[in-house]
Coordinates of C-alpha atoms in Angstrom, one line a residue:
Chain U
M207 CA 44.5 27.9 -87.9
T208 CA 42.4 28.0 -84.8
L209 CA 39.1 26.0 -84.7
H210 CA 37.0 29.2 -84.9
D211 CA 38.9 30.6 -87.9
A212 CA 38.8 27.3 -89.7
A213 CA 35.1 26.8 -89.1
R214 CA 34.2 30.4 -90.0
K215 CA 36.2 30.2 -93.2
L216 CA 34.6 27.0 -94.3
L217 CA 31.1 28.5 -93.9
E218 CA 32.1 31.9 -95.5
E219 CA 33.6 30.2 -98.5
H220 CA 30.6 27.9 -98.8
K221 CA 32.9 24.8 -98.7
V222 CA 30.3 23.3 -96.4
Q223 CA 26.7 24.1 -95.6
G224 CA 27.1 23.4 -91.9
V225 CA 29.6 22.8 -89.1
L226 CA 28.7 20.2 -86.5
G227 CA 30.2 21.4 -83.2
Y228 CA 29.5 22.0 -79.6
R229 CA 27.9 25.1 -78.0
K230 CA 27.6 26.1 -74.4
G231 CA 24.7 24.3 -72.7
S232 CA 22.2 25.6 -70.2
L233 CA 23.9 24.2 -67.2
P234 CA 27.4 24.7 -65.8
F235 CA 30.0 22.6 -67.6
R236 CA 27.5 21.1 -70.0
T237 CA 27.9 21.5 -73.8
R238 CA 25.4 20.6 -76.4
P239 CA 25.6 19.6 -80.1
Y240 CA 24.8 22.3 -82.6
L241 CA 24.8 22.6 -86.3
F242 CA 26.4 26.0 -87.2
R243 CA 25.1 27.3 -90.5
D244 CA 25.8 31.0 -90.2
P245 CA 29.4 32.2 -90.0
C246 CA 28.2 34.9 -87.5
E247 CA 27.3 32.1 -85.0
I248 CA 30.8 30.6 -85.0
E249 CA 31.8 32.7 -82.0
E250 CA 29.5 30.5 -79.9
L251 CA 31.4 27.3 -81.0
V252 CA 33.2 25.8 -78.0
F253 CA 35.6 22.9 -77.6
N254 CA 36.6 22.1 -74.0
P255 CA 37.0 19.0 -71.8
F256 CA 33.2 18.7 -71.4
C257 CA 32.4 17.7 -75.0
G258 CA 31.9 14.0 -74.3
L259 CA 29.2 13.4 -76.9
N260 CA 30.2 11.8 -80.1
L261 CA 29.1 14.2 -82.9
A262 CA 29.4 11.6 -85.6
R263 CA 26.0 10.3 -84.4
Y264 CA 24.4 13.4 -86.0
L265 CA 26.0 12.8 -89.4
L266 CA 23.2 10.4 -90.3
F267 CA 20.5 12.7 -89.1
L268 CA 21.3 16.0 -90.8
P269 CA 18.5 18.4 -91.8
Q270 CA 17.6 18.6 -95.4
G271 CA 19.7 20.9 -97.6
I272 CA 23.0 20.0 -95.9
E273 CA 25.0 18.2 -98.5
R274 CA 28.5 18.7 -97.3
V275 CA 29.2 19.1 -93.6
A276 CA 32.2 19.8 -91.4
I277 CA 32.5 18.0 -88.1
V278 CA 34.5 19.1 -85.1
A279 CA 36.2 15.8 -84.3
K280 CA 38.3 14.6 -81.4
G281 CA 40.0 11.2 -81.9
C282 CA 37.0 9.1 -81.3
D283 CA 34.6 11.2 -83.4
G284 CA 37.1 10.9 -86.2
R285 CA 37.2 7.1 -85.8
A286 CA 33.4 7.1 -85.9
C287 CA 33.5 9.1 -89.2
V288 CA 35.9 6.6 -90.7
A289 CA 33.9 3.7 -89.5
L290 CA 30.7 5.2 -91.0
V291 CA 32.4 5.9 -94.3
R292 CA 33.7 2.3 -94.2
E293 CA 30.1 1.0 -93.8
N294 CA 28.9 3.2 -96.7
R295 CA 26.7 5.3 -94.5
L296 CA 28.5 8.5 -95.7
R297 CA 30.5 9.6 -98.6
R298 CA 33.9 10.8 -97.6
E299 CA 33.8 13.7 -100.0
N300 CA 30.7 15.0 -98.3
L301 CA 32.4 15.1 -95.0
L302 CA 35.1 17.6 -93.9
I303 CA 36.8 16.5 -90.7
L304 CA 38.0 19.3 -88.5
G305 CA 40.4 17.5 -86.3
V306 CA 40.9 18.7 -82.7
P307 CA 43.4 17.2 -80.3
C308 CA 41.5 16.0 -77.3
P309 CA 42.6 16.5 -73.7
G310 CA 40.3 13.7 -72.5
M311 CA 36.7 14.4 -71.5
V312 CA 36.0 15.2 -67.9
D313 CA 33.1 13.2 -66.3
T314 CA 30.9 16.0 -65.1
R315 CA 29.3 13.7 -62.5
K316 CA 32.7 13.7 -60.7
L317 CA 32.4 17.4 -60.2
A318 CA 29.2 17.1 -58.3
E319 CA 31.1 16.8 -55.0
W320 CA 32.0 20.5 -55.2
E321 CA 28.8 22.3 -54.4
G322 CA 27.9 25.3 -56.5
L323 CA 31.1 25.0 -58.6
K324 CA 31.4 27.6 -61.3
E325 CA 33.0 27.1 -64.7
H326 CA 35.7 29.6 -64.2
E327 CA 36.8 27.7 -61.0
V328 CA 38.0 24.8 -63.1
T329 CA 41.0 24.9 -65.4
L330 CA 43.2 22.3 -67.1
R331 CA 46.9 22.5 -66.7
G332 CA 49.0 19.8 -68.4
G333 CA 47.9 16.5 -66.9
E334 CA 46.2 18.1 -64.0
I335 CA 42.8 19.6 -63.4
V336 CA 42.7 22.6 -61.0
I337 CA 39.5 23.0 -59.0
R338 CA 39.2 26.1 -56.8
G339 CA 43.0 26.4 -56.7
V340 CA 43.7 22.8 -55.9
A341 CA 45.3 20.5 -58.5
Y342 CA 44.2 16.9 -59.0
P343 CA 45.4 14.4 -61.5
L344 CA 43.3 14.7 -64.6
A345 CA 43.1 10.9 -65.1
S346 CA 40.9 10.5 -62.0
F347 CA 38.2 12.7 -63.6
L348 CA 38.1 10.9 -66.9
D349 CA 35.9 8.1 -68.0
A350 CA 37.4 4.6 -68.6
S351 CA 37.2 5.2 -72.4
C352 CA 39.3 8.3 -72.1
R353 CA 41.9 6.8 -69.7
R354 CA 42.6 4.0 -72.1
C355 CA 42.3 6.2 -75.3
R356 CA 44.9 5.3 -78.0
Y357 CA 44.1 8.1 -80.5
R358 CA 43.5 11.5 -78.9
S359 CA 43.8 13.3 -82.2
P360 CA 41.9 12.1 -85.2
L361 CA 43.9 9.8 -87.5
V362 CA 42.0 10.9 -90.6
Y363 CA 41.3 14.6 -91.0
D364 CA 41.1 17.4 -93.5
I365 CA 42.2 20.2 -91.3
L366 CA 43.9 19.7 -87.9
V367 CA 43.4 22.8 -85.8
E368 CA 46.3 24.1 -83.9
G369 CA 46.4 24.9 -80.2
G370 CA 44.7 22.7 -77.7
E371 CA 47.4 21.3 -75.5
V372 CA 47.2 17.5 -75.3
P373 CA 48.5 16.2 -72.0
S374 CA 50.5 13.1 -72.4
L375 CA 48.4 10.9 -70.2
P376 CA 49.5 7.3 -69.6
Q377 CA 47.3 4.8 -71.4
E378 CA 45.7 2.8 -68.7
D379 CA 44.4 -0.7 -68.9
T380 CA 41.1 0.1 -67.2
L381 CA 39.8 -3.4 -67.6
R382 CA 42.6 -5.1 -65.8
E383 CA 41.0 -5.2 -62.4
L384 CA 37.7 -6.6 -63.7
R385 CA 39.5 -9.2 -65.8
S386 CA 41.5 -10.4 -62.9
L387 CA 38.3 -11.3 -61.0
P388 CA 36.9 -14.8 -61.1
E389 CA 34.0 -15.5 -63.4
E390 CA 31.4 -15.3 -60.6
K391 CA 32.6 -11.9 -59.5
R392 CA 32.5 -10.6 -63.0
W393 CA 29.0 -12.0 -63.4
E394 CA 28.1 -10.3 -60.1
F395 CA 29.4 -7.0 -61.4
F396 CA 27.4 -7.0 -64.6
R397 CA 24.3 -8.4 -62.8
K398 CA 24.4 -5.6 -60.3
E399 CA 25.0 -2.9 -62.9
L400 CA 22.6 -4.1 -65.5
S401 CA 19.8 -4.7 -63.0
R402 CA 19.7 -0.8 -62.6
C403 CA 19.1 -0.3 -66.4
I404 CA 15.7 1.2 -67.2
R405 CA 16.1 0.6 -70.9
C406 CA 15.7 4.3 -72.0
Y407 CA 18.0 3.5 -74.8
A408 CA 20.1 6.6 -74.3
C409 CA 23.3 4.5 -74.7
R410 CA 22.1 3.2 -78.0
N411 CA 20.8 6.5 -79.3
A412 CA 24.0 8.3 -78.3
C413 CA 26.1 5.7 -80.1
P414 CA 27.4 6.8 -83.5
M415 CA 27.5 3.2 -84.8
C416 CA 24.0 2.3 -83.7
Y417 CA 22.1 3.5 -86.7
C418 CA 19.7 0.6 -87.5
K419 CA 16.3 1.9 -88.8
E420 CA 14.7 -0.7 -86.6
C421 CA 16.7 -1.9 -83.5
F422 CA 16.4 -5.6 -82.6
A423 CA 15.4 -4.4 -79.1
E424 CA 12.2 -2.8 -80.4
S425 CA 11.4 -5.3 -83.1
H426 CA 8.0 -6.8 -82.7
K427 CA 8.2 -9.3 -85.6
P428 CA 10.2 -11.1 -84.6
S429 CA 10.3 -10.1 -81.0
F430 CA 13.7 -10.8 -79.4
L431 CA 13.1 -9.4 -76.0
H432 CA 10.4 -7.8 -73.8
P433 CA 10.4 -4.1 -73.3
S434 CA 10.3 -4.3 -69.6
P435 CA 13.6 -3.9 -67.8
T436 CA 13.9 -7.3 -66.2
L437 CA 17.4 -8.5 -65.6
R438 CA 17.0 -11.2 -68.3
D439 CA 15.8 -8.7 -71.0
N440 CA 18.4 -6.2 -70.0
F441 CA 21.1 -8.8 -70.5
V442 CA 19.7 -9.7 -73.9
F443 CA 19.7 -6.0 -74.9
H444 CA 23.2 -5.1 -73.8
I445 CA 24.9 -8.3 -74.9
G446 CA 23.0 -8.1 -78.2
R447 CA 24.2 -4.6 -78.7
A448 CA 27.8 -5.6 -77.7
M449 CA 27.7 -8.4 -80.4
H450 CA 26.4 -5.9 -83.0
L451 CA 29.2 -3.5 -82.1
A452 CA 32.0 -6.1 -82.1
G453 CA 34.6 -4.8 -84.5
R454 CA 32.5 -1.6 -85.0
C455 CA 32.7 0.1 -81.6
V456 CA 35.0 3.1 -81.8
E457 CA 35.6 3.2 -78.0
C458 CA 34.3 6.7 -77.5
G459 CA 32.4 6.1 -74.3
A460 CA 29.5 8.2 -75.4
C461 CA 27.1 5.4 -74.3
E462 CA 28.3 5.6 -70.7
R463 CA 28.2 9.4 -70.6
A464 CA 24.6 9.3 -71.9
C465 CA 23.4 6.9 -69.3
P466 CA 21.1 8.8 -66.9
L467 CA 21.7 6.3 -64.2
G468 CA 25.5 6.3 -64.5
I469 CA 25.8 2.6 -65.3
P470 CA 29.4 1.9 -66.5
I471 CA 28.0 0.3 -69.6
A472 CA 31.0 1.1 -71.8
T473 CA 32.9 -1.6 -69.9
L474 CA 31.1 -4.2 -72.0
F475 CA 31.9 -2.6 -75.3
L476 CA 35.5 -1.8 -74.4
A477 CA 36.0 -5.4 -73.4
V478 CA 34.6 -6.6 -76.7
S479 CA 36.9 -4.2 -78.6
D480 CA 39.9 -5.6 -76.7
T481 CA 38.8 -9.1 -77.8
V482 CA 38.5 -8.0 -81.4
R483 CA 41.9 -6.3 -81.2
E484 CA 43.5 -9.4 -79.8
H485 CA 42.1 -11.9 -82.2
F486 CA 41.8 -9.9 -85.4
A487 CA 44.4 -7.2 -84.9
F488 CA 41.6 -4.8 -85.9
E489 CA 40.4 -1.5 -84.6
A490 CA 37.3 0.1 -85.9
G491 CA 37.6 3.5 -87.5
V492 CA 41.4 3.5 -87.7
D493 CA 41.9 2.6 -91.4
V494 CA 39.2 3.0 -94.1
A495 CA 40.8 0.2 -96.2
A496 CA 41.4 -2.4 -93.5
P497 CA 39.1 -5.4 -93.9
A498 CA 36.6 -5.6 -91.0
P499 CA 36.6 -8.8 -89.1
F500 CA 33.0 -9.9 -89.3
V501 CA 32.1 -8.9 -92.9
T502 CA 35.2 -10.1 -94.7
Y503 CA 35.3 -13.5 -96.4
R504 CA 38.7 -15.0 -97.4
E505 CA 39.2 -18.2 -99.2
D506 CA 42.4 -18.7 -97.3
D507 CA 40.9 -17.9 -93.9
P508 CA 42.9 -19.5 -91.2
N509 CA 39.8 -20.9 -89.6
A510 CA 38.5 -24.0 -91.3
F511 CA 34.9 -23.6 -90.2
I512 CA 34.3 -20.6 -92.4
R513 CA 35.9 -21.9 -95.6
Chain H
M192 CA 4.6 31.9 -47.8
R193 CA 2.7 28.6 -48.0
L194 CA 3.6 27.3 -44.6
S195 CA 0.9 27.5 -42.0
G196 CA 3.5 28.0 -39.4
N197 CA 1.6 25.9 -36.9
G198 CA 3.9 23.0 -37.0
V199 CA 6.4 21.8 -34.5
V200 CA 10.2 21.4 -34.3
A201 CA 11.3 17.9 -33.8
T202 CA 14.8 16.6 -33.4
R203 CA 16.3 14.9 -36.4
E204 CA 16.5 11.7 -34.5
A205 CA 12.9 11.7 -33.5
F206 CA 11.9 12.4 -37.1
L207 CA 14.1 9.6 -38.5
E208 CA 12.8 7.2 -35.8
W209 CA 9.2 8.0 -36.8
L210 CA 10.1 7.4 -40.5
S211 CA 11.8 4.1 -39.7
R212 CA 8.6 2.6 -38.2
G213 CA 7.3 1.4 -41.5
R214 CA 8.4 0.7 -45.0
T215 CA 10.0 4.0 -46.0
F216 CA 11.4 5.1 -49.3
V217 CA 12.9 8.4 -50.4
T218 CA 13.1 9.8 -53.9
E219 CA 16.6 10.3 -55.3
T220 CA 16.2 14.0 -55.1
V221 CA 15.7 13.8 -51.4
A222 CA 18.4 11.2 -51.0
R223 CA 20.9 13.5 -52.9
R224 CA 20.2 16.5 -50.7
F225 CA 19.8 14.8 -47.3
R226 CA 21.7 11.7 -46.3
L227 CA 18.8 9.6 -45.0
P228 CA 19.1 5.9 -44.3
F229 CA 16.3 4.7 -46.5
P230 CA 16.3 3.0 -49.9
S231 CA 15.7 5.4 -52.8
V232 CA 13.5 5.3 -55.9
P233 CA 14.2 7.3 -59.1
T234 CA 10.8 8.9 -59.1
P235 CA 7.5 8.5 -57.1
K236 CA 5.9 6.9 -60.1
A237 CA 8.3 3.9 -59.6
V238 CA 6.2 3.1 -56.5
L239 CA 2.8 3.8 -57.9
L240 CA 3.3 2.6 -61.5
P241 CA 6.1 0.1 -61.5
Q242 CA 8.1 -0.1 -64.7
H243 CA 7.3 -3.8 -64.9
E244 CA 4.0 -5.1 -63.6
A245 CA 2.1 -8.3 -64.3
L246 CA -1.6 -7.5 -64.5
Y247 CA -2.9 -11.0 -64.8
R248 CA -1.7 -14.5 -65.5
F249 CA -3.4 -16.8 -68.1
F250 CA -3.2 -20.3 -69.3
W251 CA -5.0 -22.5 -71.8
A252 CA -6.5 -25.6 -70.2
R253 CA -9.5 -27.8 -70.9
R254 CA -10.3 -25.9 -74.0
T255 CA -10.6 -22.6 -72.3
W256 CA -8.6 -19.6 -71.2
N257 CA -8.0 -19.4 -67.4
V258 CA -7.3 -15.9 -66.2
H259 CA -6.1 -14.9 -62.8
P260 CA -5.8 -11.2 -62.0
L261 CA -2.8 -10.2 -60.0
P262 CA -3.9 -7.3 -57.8
P263 CA -1.0 -5.5 -56.0
E264 CA -0.4 -6.3 -52.4
G265 CA -1.8 -3.7 -50.1
T266 CA 1.3 -3.0 -48.0
P267 CA 1.5 0.6 -46.7
I268 CA 4.5 2.5 -48.0
L269 CA 5.8 5.9 -46.8
L270 CA 7.5 8.0 -49.4
L271 CA 9.4 11.1 -48.7
A272 CA 9.6 13.3 -51.7
A273 CA 10.3 16.9 -52.8
P274 CA 7.2 19.1 -53.1
C275 CA 7.3 19.0 -56.9
E276 CA 7.3 15.2 -56.8
V277 CA 4.3 15.2 -54.4
K278 CA 2.5 17.5 -56.9
A279 CA 3.3 15.1 -59.7
V280 CA 1.3 12.4 -57.9
T281 CA -1.5 14.5 -56.5
D282 CA -2.1 16.8 -59.5
V283 CA -1.1 14.7 -62.5
L284 CA -1.0 10.9 -61.9
D285 CA -4.1 10.9 -59.6
A286 CA -6.0 12.9 -62.2
V287 CA -5.0 10.5 -65.0
F288 CA -5.5 7.1 -63.2
L289 CA -8.3 8.0 -60.7
G290 CA -9.9 11.2 -62.2
N291 CA -12.2 9.4 -64.7
A292 CA -14.2 6.2 -64.5
P293 CA -13.1 3.5 -64.7
Q294 CA -10.3 4.0 -62.3
D295 CA -7.1 2.0 -62.6
P296 CA -7.5 -0.6 -59.8
Y297 CA -3.8 -1.4 -59.7
Y298 CA -2.8 2.3 -59.3
A299 CA -5.8 2.9 -56.9
T300 CA -4.6 0.1 -54.5
R301 CA -1.1 1.4 -54.4
R302 CA -2.2 5.0 -54.0
K303 CA -4.5 4.1 -51.1
N304 CA -1.5 2.5 -49.3
L305 CA 0.8 5.4 -49.9
I306 CA 1.7 7.9 -47.2
L307 CA 3.2 10.8 -49.1
G308 CA 5.4 13.2 -47.3
A309 CA 6.8 16.5 -48.7
L310 CA 10.3 17.5 -47.7
G311 CA 10.6 21.2 -48.4
C312 CA 13.5 22.5 -50.5
T313 CA 15.7 25.3 -49.1
F314 CA 17.2 26.3 -52.5
F315 CA 16.8 26.1 -56.2
E316 CA 19.1 23.9 -58.1
A317 CA 20.2 25.1 -61.6
T318 CA 17.7 22.7 -63.1
C319 CA 14.8 23.5 -60.8
F320 CA 11.7 25.3 -62.2
C321 CA 8.8 24.4 -60.0
T322 CA 7.8 28.0 -59.6
R323 CA 7.5 28.4 -63.4
V324 CA 4.7 25.8 -63.5
G325 CA 2.7 26.7 -60.5
G326 CA 4.6 24.9 -57.8
H327 CA 6.5 26.1 -54.7
P328 CA 9.6 24.7 -53.0
L329 CA 7.8 24.8 -49.6
S330 CA 4.4 23.6 -50.7
R331 CA 2.7 21.0 -48.7
E332 CA -0.4 20.8 -50.9
G333 CA -1.6 17.2 -51.3
A334 CA 1.0 15.8 -49.0
D335 CA 0.1 13.8 -45.8
F336 CA 2.8 15.6 -43.9
F337 CA 5.4 18.3 -44.4
A338 CA 9.0 18.4 -43.1
L339 CA 11.7 21.0 -43.5
P340 CA 15.2 20.7 -42.2
L341 CA 16.1 23.7 -40.0
S342 CA 19.5 24.4 -38.3
S343 CA 18.0 23.4 -34.9
G344 CA 16.0 20.4 -36.0
V345 CA 13.2 19.4 -38.4
Y346 CA 10.1 21.6 -38.8
F347 CA 7.2 19.3 -39.1
E348 CA 3.5 19.8 -40.0
G349 CA 1.2 16.8 -39.8
E350 CA 0.4 13.9 -37.4
G351 CA 2.8 11.5 -35.8
V352 CA 5.9 13.4 -34.8
S353 CA 5.9 15.3 -31.6
G354 CA 8.1 18.3 -30.9
R355 CA 8.1 21.7 -29.4
P356 CA 6.6 24.9 -30.7
L357 CA 8.7 27.1 -32.9
A358 CA 11.1 29.4 -31.1
S359 CA 11.3 33.0 -32.4
S360 CA 14.8 32.4 -33.9
E361 CA 13.3 29.5 -35.9
K362 CA 10.4 31.7 -37.0
E363 CA 13.0 34.2 -38.3
E364 CA 14.9 31.4 -40.0
L365 CA 11.7 30.3 -41.8
E366 CA 10.9 33.9 -42.8
A367 CA 14.4 34.4 -44.1
L368 CA 14.2 31.2 -46.1
V369 CA 10.9 32.2 -47.6
A370 CA 12.2 35.6 -48.5
D371 CA 15.3 34.1 -50.0
L372 CA 13.4 31.6 -52.1
E373 CA 11.0 34.4 -53.3
K374 CA 14.0 36.3 -54.5
T375 CA 15.6 33.4 -56.4
A376 CA 12.4 31.9 -57.7
P377 CA 12.3 31.5 -61.5
P378 CA 9.3 33.5 -62.8
P379 CA 6.2 31.6 -64.0
F380 CA 5.6 30.9 -67.7
P381 CA 3.1 33.3 -69.3
E382 CA -0.5 32.7 -68.2
K383 CA -1.7 31.8 -71.6
T384 CA 1.2 29.3 -72.3
P385 CA -1.1 26.4 -73.0
E386 CA -3.1 28.4 -75.6
Y387 CA 0.0 29.8 -77.2
L388 CA 1.5 26.4 -77.6
Y389 CA -1.7 25.0 -79.0
E390 CA -1.6 27.6 -81.6
A391 CA 2.0 27.0 -82.4
F392 CA 1.5 23.4 -83.5
G393 CA 2.2 24.3 -87.1
C394 CA 5.1 26.7 -86.5
D395 CA 8.2 26.1 -88.5
I396 CA 10.3 26.4 -85.4
W397 CA 9.9 22.8 -84.3
E398 CA 12.6 21.3 -86.5
D399 CA 15.1 23.7 -85.0
I400 CA 13.9 23.1 -81.5
A401 CA 14.0 19.3 -81.8
W402 CA 17.4 19.2 -83.4
G403 CA 20.0 17.6 -81.2
C404 CA 17.5 15.5 -79.2
L405 CA 18.6 11.9 -79.4
N406 CA 15.0 10.6 -79.1
C407 CA 16.0 8.3 -76.2
G408 CA 13.6 7.8 -73.3
A409 CA 15.8 9.1 -70.4
C410 CA 13.6 12.2 -69.9
T411 CA 10.3 10.4 -70.1
F412 CA 11.3 7.4 -68.0
L413 CA 12.7 9.5 -65.2
C414 CA 9.9 12.1 -65.4
P415 CA 7.6 12.0 -62.3
T416 CA 4.6 12.9 -64.4
C417 CA 5.0 10.9 -67.6
F418 CA 2.5 8.1 -67.2
C419 CA 2.3 6.4 -70.7
F420 CA 2.5 2.7 -70.6
D421 CA 2.4 -0.3 -72.9
L422 CA 0.7 -3.6 -72.5
A423 CA 2.3 -6.8 -73.9
L424 CA 1.7 -10.5 -73.6
E425 CA 4.5 -12.6 -72.3
G426 CA 4.0 -16.2 -73.4
R427 CA 1.5 -17.8 -75.7
L428 CA -0.5 -20.6 -74.1
R429 CA 0.7 -19.7 -70.6
G430 CA 1.9 -16.4 -69.5
A431 CA 1.1 -12.9 -68.3
M432 CA -0.1 -9.6 -69.4
I433 CA 2.7 -7.2 -68.6
R434 CA 2.4 -3.4 -68.2
T435 CA 5.6 -1.5 -68.8
W436 CA 6.5 2.2 -69.2
D437 CA 6.4 3.5 -72.7
S438 CA 7.8 6.7 -74.1
C439 CA 6.5 9.1 -76.7
M440 CA 10.1 9.5 -77.8
F441 CA 10.2 5.9 -79.2
P442 CA 9.3 5.5 -82.9
K443 CA 6.9 2.6 -82.2
F444 CA 4.9 4.5 -79.6
T445 CA 2.3 5.5 -82.1
L446 CA 2.8 2.8 -84.7
H447 CA -0.6 1.7 -86.0
A448 CA -1.5 -1.9 -86.9
S449 CA -1.9 -0.7 -90.4
S450 CA 1.9 0.2 -90.3
H451 CA 1.0 3.9 -90.6
N452 CA 2.8 6.0 -88.0
P453 CA 1.4 9.5 -87.3
R454 CA 4.6 10.5 -85.5
S455 CA 7.2 8.8 -87.6
H456 CA 9.6 11.8 -87.5
P457 CA 11.7 12.6 -84.4
M458 CA 10.5 16.3 -84.5
Q459 CA 6.9 15.2 -84.2
R460 CA 7.7 13.2 -81.1
V461 CA 9.6 16.1 -79.4
R462 CA 6.7 18.4 -80.2
Q463 CA 4.2 15.9 -78.7
R464 CA 6.2 15.7 -75.5
I465 CA 6.2 19.5 -75.1
L466 CA 2.6 20.1 -76.2
H467 CA 1.2 17.2 -74.0
K468 CA 2.9 18.6 -70.9
F469 CA 2.4 22.3 -71.5
S470 CA -0.7 22.5 -73.7
Y471 CA -3.0 19.5 -73.9
H472 CA -2.8 18.4 -70.3
P473 CA -3.3 21.9 -68.8
L474 CA -6.1 22.7 -71.3
R475 CA -7.9 19.5 -70.2
K476 CA -7.0 19.2 -66.5
G477 CA -6.2 22.7 -65.5
V478 CA -2.7 22.1 -64.4
F479 CA 0.6 21.7 -66.3
G480 CA 1.7 18.2 -67.0
C481 CA 5.1 19.2 -65.8
V482 CA 6.0 19.9 -62.2
G483 CA 9.4 21.5 -62.9
C484 CA 11.6 19.0 -61.0
G485 CA 14.3 19.5 -63.7
R486 CA 15.2 15.8 -63.9
C487 CA 14.9 15.8 -67.7
V488 CA 17.2 18.8 -67.9
A489 CA 19.8 17.4 -65.5
L490 CA 19.8 13.9 -67.0
C491 CA 19.5 14.7 -70.7
P492 CA 22.6 13.2 -72.5
V493 CA 22.8 16.3 -74.8
N494 CA 21.5 19.0 -72.4
W495 CA 18.3 19.5 -74.4
D496 CA 16.4 21.9 -72.1
I497 CA 12.6 21.8 -72.0
R498 CA 12.5 25.3 -70.4
E499 CA 14.2 26.9 -73.4
A500 CA 12.0 24.9 -75.8
V501 CA 8.8 26.2 -74.1
E502 CA 10.1 29.8 -74.1
R503 CA 11.0 29.6 -77.7
V504 CA 7.6 28.3 -78.8
V505 CA 5.8 30.9 -76.7
S506 CA 7.9 33.7 -78.2
C507 CA 7.2 32.2 -81.7
A508 CA 3.4 32.2 -81.0
L509 CA 3.4 35.8 -79.5

């Protein structure tokens, strides 16, 4: 079944009250989230390589009257759904995962070089992106999170839609270069990038796993950091968020795409995810039943300090 | 046509040489369109209302509070900005910080030392809508000088740069540009937009309009006219009063000491942003609180488009 047929059928048969998907935006290449409630609207549903937002973020902010919802999920949206179910934010039975294989999400900022580029001038062909008749390797247009993606199709789903060619891109270790640098150089990298942060919190608000009612960054009592974007406070915010997301980050890169200043902020979270993978053999949102590293107590824990 | 036509044409080198004489900054809009060798700022307000500013230092000593104001240094700065960004300073920020007594002394000092140049725009980007809110891509209103890149040099109106009078081919180029801009200009919002929006406060369309907005502060922080700020003390017995940007998109923006929050719901905050810019501000000050630079449209993580929102509310009120 195609995505449109599946989504339309779900609404027509009242299996769900809404379908969370993407719709064409007001600017070339941009898509925007939309909650489809009427089967007639489904023809506006799109899924293309410009759907970089993680829709699972909206699952916790649904309008009233939506009890059961379907979500158009690429691999990382699917992982976020599983992670949210695992954290008891959602009931699995109220969620219908419409899995779509993901070709990798193109970083629209990288298309800015081509002045006045129209949507029909860009096509995807296998592992290549064709812009005005010239083919370029697709990987060079993807964010780090997509170049290193392990799960392009959702692992857990109710319906997997057909079609949607998934190019077999090599899985790249995007952090290798940064890791090979000496400590001072890595510090310099983060110092330079984080000093540009204006603390608009777009990264946090686009994150499907950042759902705290009150973020530590905005807490007044106690106050952990100052609202002004000094380097010191920026570090406290981003490192604090990285710690909160350790073992919970689904590596979607929505934070980085949301950043209005183009700070490669996902680097931090991807590095933490690698650390968790290495030490705990755990990946967030992959298995609903797997014990999560920081919330699981075992009497026979190999580490003595915790027993 | 808003150009007086009595400017001169200078060479690009002469124009750049003149700009390099002082501390010159360009806005990112200008930097993106013309490769100029000057540091860039995200918006003009970053120069006039820094995101982090210590207003005074204080310490407790000899059983009393000692307070030392920290007035800004009066170093002159030249800022080259797009006409919409100039309008943001002269029409909106000046009215807010200098329009009523008491004036903001920190803003006033910085403003006095700011030389504001408008660099005319030769085309509309997909996100541009200055002509919808009373602006014009070639406006020099409020600016200390006006410049416009031509194929043969830089058209310049103002004092400081010398050049030769316009040749007839350049006059034709200017006229063609004006005609072309006129053709492609987005049409203004309806005249009574502020009144319509004011009436539409209770409309049930708002939930729908606000859906999708992440309630982050990307739009407000990068907006050239958003001026809301917060004051916070840093330190207890010794420290400083810090002024930082604040955003009506944040849940704590309106949190009262009583713990009541009049805008606790995300929809209310989105409505506030639209109504403040397109209704309350124009009803009070006579100009839109938006200059149509399109930054919020371009940089929104979810492509939430304020132009569509205003259109929808207007059509709801009609």
